[in-house]
mmCIF file of C-alpha atoms and ligand atoms in Angstrom:
data_model
loop_
_atom_site.group_PDB
_atom_site.id
_atom_site.type_symbol
_atom_site.label_atom_id
_atom_site.label_comp_id
_atom_site.label_asym_id
_atom_site.label_seq_id
_atom_site.Cartn_x
_atom_site.Cartn_y
_atom_site.Cartn_z
ATOM 1 C CA MET A 1 -11.426 14.824 25.719
ATOM 2 C CA SER A 2 -8.207 14.390 27.620
ATOM 3 C CA ALA A 3 -5.379 16.669 26.565
ATOM 4 C CA THR A 4 -3.152 13.732 25.727
ATOM 5 C CA TYR A 5 -3.544 10.648 23.567
ATOM 6 C CA ARG A 6 -1.943 7.223 23.345
ATOM 7 C CA ALA A 7 0.590 6.476 20.635
ATOM 8 C CA VAL A 8 3.210 3.871 19.895
ATOM 9 C CA GLU A 9 6.359 5.528 18.650
ATOM 10 C CA VAL A 10 9.742 4.363 17.465
ATOM 11 C CA ARG A 11 12.194 5.904 19.914
ATOM 12 C CA ARG A 12 15.323 4.877 18.059
ATOM 13 C CA PRO A 13 15.788 2.316 15.274
ATOM 14 C CA LYS A 14 13.946 -0.927 16.126
ATOM 15 C CA GLU A 15 12.756 0.265 19.549
ATOM 16 C CA PHE A 16 9.016 0.793 20.127
ATOM 17 C CA ALA A 17 7.555 2.606 23.150
ATOM 18 C CA GLU A 18 3.940 3.297 24.153
ATOM 19 C CA VAL A 19 3.652 6.948 25.146
ATOM 20 C CA ARG A 20 1.114 9.695 25.826
ATOM 21 C CA LYS A 21 1.494 12.691 23.585
ATOM 22 C CA PRO A 22 -0.025 16.161 24.012
ATOM 23 C CA LEU A 23 -3.022 16.841 21.764
ATOM 24 C CA GLN A 24 -2.152 19.303 18.985
ATOM 25 C CA ASN A 25 -4.382 21.589 16.974
ATOM 26 C CA PRO A 26 -4.253 21.145 13.199
ATOM 27 C CA GLY A 27 -2.448 23.786 11.123
ATOM 28 C CA PRO A 28 -4.449 25.854 8.581
ATOM 29 C CA ASN A 29 -4.359 23.158 5.868
ATOM 30 C CA GLU A 30 -4.528 20.141 8.160
ATOM 31 C CA VAL A 31 -7.157 18.078 9.922
ATOM 32 C CA ARG A 32 -6.978 16.221 13.207
ATOM 33 C CA ILE A 33 -8.217 12.646 12.988
ATOM 34 C CA ARG A 34 -9.440 10.378 15.775
ATOM 35 C CA VAL A 35 -7.917 7.138 14.544
ATOM 36 C CA GLU A 36 -10.069 3.992 14.501
ATOM 37 C CA ALA A 37 -7.757 1.579 12.680
ATOM 38 C CA CYS A 38 -4.261 1.539 11.200
ATOM 39 C CA GLY A 39 -2.727 -1.137 9.015
ATOM 40 C CA VAL A 40 0.769 -2.453 9.570
ATOM 41 C CA CYS A 41 2.635 -2.324 6.259
ATOM 42 C CA HIS A 42 6.020 -3.686 5.247
ATOM 43 C CA SER A 43 7.065 -0.128 4.356
ATOM 44 C CA ASP A 44 6.772 0.730 8.067
ATOM 45 C CA SER A 45 10.203 -0.872 8.257
ATOM 46 C CA ALA A 46 11.591 2.256 6.578
ATOM 47 C CA THR A 47 10.598 4.128 9.745
ATOM 48 C CA VAL A 48 11.337 1.405 12.280
ATOM 49 C CA GLU A 49 14.786 0.772 10.848
ATOM 50 C CA GLY A 50 15.486 4.437 10.090
ATOM 51 C CA LEU A 51 16.008 3.957 6.363
ATOM 52 C CA LEU A 52 14.479 7.033 4.726
ATOM 53 C CA PRO A 53 15.924 10.563 4.437
ATOM 54 C CA GLY A 54 14.239 13.280 6.477
ATOM 55 C CA LEU A 55 13.291 10.808 9.228
ATOM 56 C CA THR A 56 13.927 11.879 12.821
ATOM 57 C CA PHE A 57 13.129 10.059 16.079
ATOM 58 C CA PRO A 58 10.899 9.653 17.979
ATOM 59 C CA ARG A 59 8.427 8.929 15.194
ATOM 60 C CA VAL A 60 4.949 7.334 15.167
ATOM 61 C CA PRO A 61 4.796 4.963 12.143
ATOM 62 C CA GLY A 62 1.672 3.922 10.237
ATOM 63 C CA HIS A 63 0.302 4.945 6.843
ATOM 64 C CA GLU A 64 -2.897 2.920 6.465
ATOM 65 C CA VAL A 65 -4.912 5.136 8.754
ATOM 66 C CA VAL A 66 -8.695 5.341 9.039
ATOM 67 C CA GLY A 67 -10.525 7.611 11.453
ATOM 68 C CA ARG A 68 -12.977 10.450 11.878
ATOM 69 C CA ILE A 69 -12.125 14.094 11.454
ATOM 70 C CA ASP A 70 -12.115 15.616 14.903
ATOM 71 C CA ALA A 71 -10.928 19.161 14.125
ATOM 72 C CA LEU A 72 -10.479 21.165 10.906
ATOM 73 C CA GLY A 73 -7.718 23.647 10.110
ATOM 74 C CA SER A 74 -8.897 27.191 9.359
ATOM 75 C CA ALA A 75 -8.225 26.934 5.598
ATOM 76 C CA VAL A 76 -9.561 23.417 4.972
ATOM 77 C CA GLN A 77 -12.397 23.153 2.486
ATOM 78 C CA GLY A 78 -14.384 20.146 1.322
ATOM 79 C CA TRP A 79 -14.108 18.076 4.495
ATOM 80 C CA ALA A 80 -16.247 18.093 7.635
ATOM 81 C CA VAL A 81 -15.859 17.269 11.314
ATOM 82 C CA GLY A 82 -17.190 13.754 11.927
ATOM 83 C CA GLN A 83 -16.427 12.562 8.395
ATOM 84 C CA ARG A 84 -14.577 9.251 8.127
ATOM 85 C CA VAL A 85 -11.358 9.548 6.140
ATOM 86 C CA GLY A 86 -8.267 7.578 5.224
ATOM 87 C CA VAL A 87 -4.619 8.588 5.045
ATOM 88 C CA GLY A 88 -2.111 6.627 2.989
ATOM 89 C CA PHE A 89 1.648 6.761 2.493
ATOM 90 C CA LEU A 90 1.637 10.008 0.511
ATOM 91 C CA GLY A 91 0.973 12.723 3.059
ATOM 92 C CA GLY A 92 -0.651 15.288 0.761
ATOM 93 C CA SER A 93 0.508 17.299 -2.232
ATOM 94 C CA CYS A 94 1.582 20.959 -2.103
ATOM 95 C CA GLY A 95 -0.468 22.326 -5.006
ATOM 96 C CA TYR A 96 2.217 24.697 -6.290
ATOM 97 C CA CYS A 97 5.247 22.644 -7.450
ATOM 98 C CA GLU A 98 5.919 21.835 -11.098
ATOM 99 C CA TYR A 99 4.418 18.329 -10.749
ATOM 100 C CA CYS A 100 1.278 19.470 -8.912
ATOM 101 C CA ARG A 101 0.704 22.201 -11.477
ATOM 102 C CA ASP A 102 0.869 19.500 -14.133
ATOM 103 C CA GLY A 103 -1.656 17.361 -12.241
ATOM 104 C CA ASP A 104 0.895 14.744 -11.163
ATOM 105 C CA LEU A 105 0.089 14.610 -7.447
ATOM 106 C CA VAL A 106 1.975 11.381 -6.726
ATOM 107 C CA ASN A 107 5.243 12.993 -7.770
ATOM 108 C CA CYS A 108 4.704 16.255 -5.876
ATOM 109 C CA ALA A 109 8.160 17.550 -4.991
ATOM 110 C CA ASN A 110 7.061 18.733 -1.542
ATOM 111 C CA GLN A 111 5.119 15.726 -0.320
ATOM 112 C CA ALA A 112 5.958 14.165 3.032
ATOM 113 C CA TYR A 113 5.491 10.442 3.715
ATOM 114 C CA THR A 114 3.019 9.600 6.465
ATOM 115 C CA GLY A 115 4.712 8.040 9.482
ATOM 116 C CA VAL A 116 8.134 8.949 8.120
ATOM 117 C CA GLN A 117 8.615 12.726 8.095
ATOM 118 C CA HIS A 118 5.591 13.289 10.349
ATOM 119 C CA ASP A 119 3.678 11.114 12.795
ATOM 120 C CA GLY A 120 1.382 8.416 11.411
ATOM 121 C CA GLY A 121 -1.426 6.203 12.632
ATOM 122 C CA TYR A 122 -0.039 3.922 15.360
ATOM 123 C CA ALA A 123 -1.931 6.298 17.666
ATOM 124 C CA GLU A 124 -5.349 7.405 18.868
ATOM 125 C CA MET A 125 -4.995 10.763 17.102
ATOM 126 C CA MET A 126 -3.075 12.081 14.147
ATOM 127 C CA ILE A 127 -2.683 15.295 12.181
ATOM 128 C CA ALA A 128 -2.911 15.029 8.386
ATOM 129 C CA LYS A 129 -2.724 17.429 5.472
ATOM 130 C CA SER A 130 -6.177 17.753 3.879
ATOM 131 C CA THR A 131 -4.799 17.325 0.330
ATOM 132 C CA GLY A 132 -3.843 13.729 1.173
ATOM 133 C CA LEU A 133 -7.235 12.625 2.520
ATOM 134 C CA ILE A 134 -9.216 9.741 1.032
ATOM 135 C CA ALA A 135 -12.995 9.421 1.466
ATOM 136 C CA VAL A 136 -14.133 6.205 3.174
ATOM 137 C CA PRO A 137 -17.518 4.844 2.000
ATOM 138 C CA ASP A 138 -20.093 4.219 4.754
ATOM 139 C CA ASP A 139 -20.427 0.553 3.880
ATOM 140 C CA LEU A 140 -16.742 -0.207 4.455
ATOM 141 C CA SER A 141 -15.599 -0.733 8.045
ATOM 142 C CA SER A 142 -12.524 1.136 9.261
ATOM 143 C CA VAL A 143 -10.644 -2.131 9.847
ATOM 144 C CA ASN A 144 -11.444 -3.380 6.341
ATOM 145 C CA ALA A 145 -10.607 -0.020 4.739
ATOM 146 C CA ALA A 146 -7.171 0.340 6.374
ATOM 147 C CA PRO A 147 -5.082 -2.107 4.272
ATOM 148 C CA LEU A 148 -6.733 -0.855 1.098
ATOM 149 C CA LEU A 149 -5.117 2.572 1.631
ATOM 150 C CA CYS A 150 -1.640 1.290 0.815
ATOM 151 C CA ALA A 151 -1.611 -2.364 -0.257
ATOM 152 C CA GLY A 152 -4.952 -1.927 -2.027
ATOM 153 C CA LEU A 153 -4.292 1.476 -3.599
ATOM 154 C CA THR A 154 -0.851 0.388 -4.810
ATOM 155 C CA THR A 155 -2.081 -2.705 -6.648
ATOM 156 C CA PHE A 156 -5.376 -1.187 -7.836
ATOM 157 C CA SER A 157 -3.742 1.972 -9.168
ATOM 158 C CA ALA A 158 -0.841 0.097 -10.823
ATOM 159 C CA LEU A 159 -3.276 -2.186 -12.681
ATOM 160 C CA ARG A 160 -5.644 0.637 -13.580
ATOM 161 C CA ASN A 161 -2.818 2.762 -15.001
ATOM 162 C CA SER A 162 -1.166 -0.168 -16.815
ATOM 163 C CA SER A 163 -1.332 -1.011 -20.505
ATOM 164 C CA ALA A 164 -3.440 -4.142 -19.853
ATOM 165 C CA ARG A 165 -6.959 -4.161 -21.247
ATOM 166 C CA ALA A 166 -9.892 -6.472 -20.493
ATOM 167 C CA GLY A 167 -9.080 -10.009 -21.613
ATOM 168 C CA ASP A 168 -5.289 -9.534 -21.493
ATOM 169 C CA LEU A 169 -3.070 -11.928 -19.561
ATOM 170 C CA VAL A 170 -1.926 -10.308 -16.302
ATOM 171 C CA ALA A 171 0.325 -12.012 -13.753
ATOM 172 C CA ILE A 172 0.598 -11.249 -10.066
ATOM 173 C CA PHE A 173 4.047 -12.354 -8.867
ATOM 174 C CA GLY A 174 3.808 -13.002 -5.127
ATOM 175 C CA VAL A 175 0.512 -13.798 -3.386
ATOM 176 C CA GLY A 176 1.140 -12.051 -0.068
ATOM 177 C CA GLY A 177 0.081 -8.767 1.511
ATOM 178 C CA LEU A 178 -0.064 -6.893 -1.810
ATOM 179 C CA GLY A 179 -0.525 -9.843 -4.136
ATOM 180 C CA HIS A 180 -3.644 -11.306 -2.517
ATOM 181 C CA LEU A 181 -5.333 -7.976 -3.259
ATOM 182 C CA GLY A 182 -3.699 -7.703 -6.686
ATOM 183 C CA VAL A 183 -5.194 -11.055 -7.741
ATOM 184 C CA GLN A 184 -8.676 -9.922 -6.700
ATOM 185 C CA TYR A 185 -8.428 -6.555 -8.448
ATOM 186 C CA ALA A 186 -7.002 -8.110 -11.622
ATOM 187 C CA ARG A 187 -9.849 -10.641 -11.801
ATOM 188 C CA ARG A 188 -12.529 -7.997 -11.156
ATOM 189 C CA MET A 189 -10.996 -5.701 -13.796
ATOM 190 C CA GLY A 190 -11.549 -8.367 -16.427
ATOM 191 C CA PHE A 191 -8.057 -9.745 -17.004
ATOM 192 C CA GLU A 192 -7.008 -13.356 -17.431
ATOM 193 C CA VAL A 193 -5.128 -13.734 -14.163
ATOM 194 C CA VAL A 194 -2.022 -15.767 -13.361
ATOM 195 C CA ALA A 195 -0.924 -15.985 -9.734
ATOM 196 C CA ILE A 196 2.734 -16.879 -9.130
ATOM 197 C CA ASP A 197 4.234 -17.878 -5.817
ATOM 198 C CA ARG A 198 6.846 -20.197 -4.380
ATOM 199 C CA GLY A 199 5.502 -23.693 -3.599
ATOM 200 C CA GLY A 200 2.028 -25.139 -3.921
ATOM 201 C CA ASP A 201 0.587 -23.738 -0.669
ATOM 202 C CA ARG A 202 -1.008 -20.696 -2.228
ATOM 203 C CA ALA A 203 -2.456 -22.436 -5.297
ATOM 204 C CA GLU A 204 -5.894 -23.103 -3.868
ATOM 205 C CA LEU A 205 -6.118 -19.697 -2.180
ATOM 206 C CA SER A 206 -5.088 -17.966 -5.418
ATOM 207 C CA LYS A 207 -7.879 -19.698 -7.331
ATOM 208 C CA LYS A 208 -10.334 -18.746 -4.587
ATOM 209 C CA LEU A 209 -9.222 -15.101 -4.860
ATOM 210 C CA GLY A 210 -9.892 -15.191 -8.589
ATOM 211 C CA ALA A 211 -6.765 -16.441 -10.374
ATOM 212 C CA HIS A 212 -7.414 -18.485 -13.523
ATOM 213 C CA HIS A 213 -3.932 -20.055 -13.405
ATOM 214 C CA TYR A 214 -1.312 -20.742 -10.755
ATOM 215 C CA VAL A 215 2.432 -21.070 -11.349
ATOM 216 C CA ASP A 216 4.714 -22.519 -8.668
ATOM 217 C CA SER A 217 7.959 -20.585 -9.118
ATOM 218 C CA SER A 218 9.962 -23.150 -7.134
ATOM 219 C CA SER A 219 9.253 -25.943 -9.628
ATOM 220 C CA ALA A 220 8.369 -24.147 -12.871
ATOM 221 C CA ASP A 221 10.266 -21.684 -15.055
ATOM 222 C CA VAL A 222 8.127 -18.560 -14.646
ATOM 223 C CA ALA A 223 9.026 -17.099 -18.048
ATOM 224 C CA LYS A 224 8.238 -20.350 -19.884
ATOM 225 C CA ALA A 225 4.995 -20.857 -17.962
ATOM 226 C CA LEU A 226 3.784 -17.358 -18.877
ATOM 227 C CA GLN A 227 4.852 -17.752 -22.506
ATOM 228 C CA ALA A 228 2.920 -21.040 -22.664
ATOM 229 C CA LEU A 229 -0.168 -19.008 -21.772
ATOM 230 C CA GLY A 230 0.579 -16.518 -24.544
ATOM 231 C CA GLY A 231 2.809 -14.096 -22.657
ATOM 232 C CA ALA A 232 1.699 -11.523 -20.091
ATOM 233 C CA GLN A 233 0.839 -7.953 -20.978
ATOM 234 C CA VAL A 234 1.601 -6.931 -17.417
ATOM 235 C CA VAL A 235 3.362 -8.625 -14.518
ATOM 236 C CA LEU A 236 2.829 -7.043 -11.134
ATOM 237 C CA ALA A 237 5.920 -7.982 -9.096
ATOM 238 C CA THR A 238 4.653 -7.447 -5.569
ATOM 239 C CA ALA A 239 7.338 -8.469 -3.125
ATOM 240 C CA SER A 240 10.109 -9.743 -5.231
ATOM 241 C CA GLY A 241 13.728 -8.754 -5.588
ATOM 242 C CA GLY A 242 15.571 -7.893 -8.774
ATOM 243 C CA LYS A 243 16.062 -11.519 -9.838
ATOM 244 C CA ALA A 244 12.330 -12.205 -9.814
ATOM 245 C CA VAL A 245 11.664 -9.059 -11.832
ATOM 246 C CA ALA A 246 14.292 -10.144 -14.375
ATOM 247 C CA ALA A 247 12.672 -13.608 -14.573
ATOM 248 C CA ALA A 248 9.243 -12.076 -15.080
ATOM 249 C CA LEU A 249 10.515 -10.022 -18.014
ATOM 250 C CA GLY A 250 10.962 -13.272 -19.946
ATOM 251 C CA GLY A 251 7.274 -14.008 -19.471
ATOM 252 C CA LEU A 252 6.040 -10.832 -21.145
ATOM 253 C CA ARG A 253 4.500 -10.650 -24.562
ATOM 254 C CA ARG A 254 5.978 -8.035 -26.907
ATOM 255 C CA GLY A 255 5.167 -4.554 -25.653
ATOM 256 C CA GLY A 256 4.492 -5.899 -22.154
ATOM 257 C CA CYS A 257 5.639 -4.399 -18.881
ATOM 258 C CA VAL A 258 6.774 -5.538 -15.448
ATOM 259 C CA ILE A 259 5.598 -3.200 -12.704
ATOM 260 C CA SER A 260 7.836 -3.549 -9.674
ATOM 261 C CA LEU A 261 6.203 -2.860 -6.309
ATOM 262 C CA GLY A 262 8.778 -4.610 -4.124
ATOM 263 C CA ALA A 263 10.762 -2.176 -1.992
ATOM 264 C CA THR A 264 14.252 -3.532 -2.518
ATOM 265 C CA ASP A 265 17.539 -2.115 -3.737
ATOM 266 C CA GLU A 266 18.513 -5.392 -5.412
ATOM 267 C CA PRO A 267 19.539 -4.489 -8.986
ATOM 268 C CA ILE A 268 17.489 -5.769 -11.921
ATOM 269 C CA GLU A 269 19.632 -7.357 -14.635
ATOM 270 C CA VAL A 270 18.059 -7.041 -18.047
ATOM 271 C CA SER A 271 19.152 -7.432 -21.648
ATOM 272 C CA ALA A 272 18.935 -4.202 -23.605
ATOM 273 C CA PHE A 273 18.183 -6.392 -26.661
ATOM 274 C CA ASP A 274 14.944 -7.539 -25.012
ATOM 275 C CA LEU A 275 13.912 -3.991 -24.146
ATOM 276 C CA LEU A 276 14.687 -2.919 -27.708
ATOM 277 C CA PHE A 277 13.471 -5.772 -29.914
ATOM 278 C CA LYS A 278 10.502 -6.823 -27.785
ATOM 279 C CA GLN A 279 9.724 -3.298 -26.601
ATOM 280 C CA LEU A 280 9.512 -4.452 -23.016
ATOM 281 C CA GLY A 281 9.097 -2.080 -20.128
ATOM 282 C CA ILE A 282 10.044 -2.015 -16.451
ATOM 283 C CA ASP A 283 8.079 0.387 -14.331
ATOM 284 C CA GLY A 284 7.506 1.202 -10.698
ATOM 285 C CA ALA A 285 4.391 2.506 -8.966
ATOM 286 C CA LEU A 286 4.204 4.490 -5.732
ATOM 287 C CA THR A 287 0.702 4.024 -4.253
ATOM 288 C CA GLY A 288 -1.555 6.534 -6.053
ATOM 289 C CA THR A 289 -3.427 9.806 -5.911
ATOM 290 C CA PRO A 290 -6.107 10.534 -3.280
ATOM 291 C CA SER A 291 -8.711 10.276 -6.045
ATOM 292 C CA ALA A 292 -7.368 6.826 -6.988
ATOM 293 C CA GLY A 293 -7.645 6.065 -3.269
ATOM 294 C CA ASP A 294 -11.340 7.006 -3.337
ATOM 295 C CA ALA A 295 -11.763 4.765 -6.378
ATOM 296 C CA THR A 296 -9.903 1.884 -4.695
ATOM 297 C CA LEU A 297 -12.285 1.922 -1.756
ATOM 298 C CA ARG A 298 -15.430 2.276 -3.895
ATOM 299 C CA PHE A 299 -14.289 -0.425 -6.340
ATOM 300 C CA SER A 300 -13.493 -2.748 -3.429
ATOM 301 C CA VAL A 301 -17.012 -2.302 -2.026
ATOM 302 C CA ILE A 302 -18.905 -2.753 -5.282
ATOM 303 C CA SER A 303 -16.716 -5.651 -6.466
ATOM 304 C CA ASP A 304 -16.359 -7.471 -3.139
ATOM 305 C CA VAL A 305 -12.590 -7.131 -2.892
ATOM 306 C CA ALA A 306 -11.394 -7.528 0.685
ATOM 307 C CA ALA A 307 -8.056 -7.891 2.410
ATOM 308 C CA MET A 308 -7.534 -10.924 4.640
ATOM 309 C CA ILE A 309 -6.932 -9.331 8.018
ATOM 310 C CA GLU A 310 -5.698 -10.114 11.518
ATOM 311 C CA THR A 311 -6.449 -7.402 14.095
ATOM 312 C CA MET A 312 -4.471 -6.475 17.200
ATOM 313 C CA PRO A 313 -4.953 -3.634 19.699
ATOM 314 C CA LEU A 314 -2.666 -0.605 19.478
ATOM 315 C CA GLU A 315 -0.671 -1.576 22.559
ATOM 316 C CA ARG A 316 0.517 -4.717 20.737
ATOM 317 C CA ALA A 317 1.971 -2.715 17.840
ATOM 318 C CA ALA A 318 5.517 -4.005 18.371
ATOM 319 C CA GLU A 319 4.269 -7.597 18.258
ATOM 320 C CA ALA A 320 2.111 -6.832 15.216
ATOM 321 C CA TYR A 321 5.099 -5.313 13.437
ATOM 322 C CA ALA A 322 7.317 -8.314 14.249
ATOM 323 C CA ARG A 323 4.630 -10.711 13.007
ATOM 324 C CA MET A 324 4.233 -8.743 9.766
ATOM 325 C CA MET A 325 8.017 -8.739 9.213
ATOM 326 C CA SER A 326 8.209 -12.504 9.882
ATOM 327 C CA GLY A 327 5.977 -13.090 6.858
ATOM 328 C CA ASN A 328 3.564 -15.199 8.940
ATOM 329 C CA ALA A 329 0.650 -12.751 8.926
ATOM 330 C CA ARG A 330 -2.274 -13.800 6.683
ATOM 331 C CA PHE A 331 -2.082 -11.307 5.104
ATOM 332 C CA ARG A 332 -2.463 -7.845 6.630
ATOM 333 C CA ILE A 333 -2.439 -6.838 10.290
ATOM 334 C CA VAL A 334 -4.618 -3.929 11.416
ATOM 335 C CA LEU A 335 -4.201 -2.137 14.760
ATOM 336 C CA THR A 336 -7.425 -1.100 16.498
ATOM 337 C CA MET A 337 -7.623 1.780 18.942
ATOM 338 C CA GLN A 338 -10.396 0.761 21.360
HETATM 339 ZN ZN1 LIG B 1 3.540 19.666 -5.265
HETATM 340 ZN ZN1 LIG B 2 2.406 0.722 2.856
#
């Protein structure tokens, strides 16, 4: 093995550079991973545009990382060299904070974000904390597993932890990178599924992915359309701003909830009367635990859920990122390291 590896880093906001970095040994609680595939996620923009606290440059982005463990830290237990693993956005919990001690690993107070506070997967090698690792089943390729580690885990975990039960009406607002997986998971989990997107283009695709109904938000009133179907127990708002979330609230049945997954700071305007008299909820969901990650990958294999993927080699990371940001990718882009 050469003592350096290839990586694509962000040198300063919006500027990518392909570099060779010196190979590092993992710390006691870390593993070194030989990366095979890394998804390009919209949240990478937080790194590329320098939006999150604790971010310093240069930084290697990428938090949908799949590879094989190449070296183990001295204190790591439960993982083996050669094992194929995934790393998502949450870089691994600390085990000792108030939240960890209560079993709430997602909200660990000492958890770094992969590709934000430490280098991520736009690279041939990466170092990861063992507490953040996800097990990749043998019958799932690294390319196919990559987008499931963020886009998949986020939608799967949000639906699994929601109040919706089999047979309930569940709407997926936005059939894009997250939503095209959300529709598949919702259908396989036994919900009556409504896909919502702007225009008629995604209607046929949504049905193919498993939606029972399609609502075109550019021509129909989303709230009325959902109420005509009986009202949704859960609306997963995947890429939408505050206005879309507010519109979706009107489509809930009493006791229903909108789960907002869109990373936007646009405020959500809502009537306190609705929250009170209809007992509506607005929630957010930040990916999920490593164990939910394991479940996401297993569920995807046994239920035939797959992301629609375009692949590009690592050296075209800047182009891949630009294509993802343009909204033209169908629907996830995965970087390959060969
Ligand atoms: Zn913690
Ligand atoms: Zn992501």
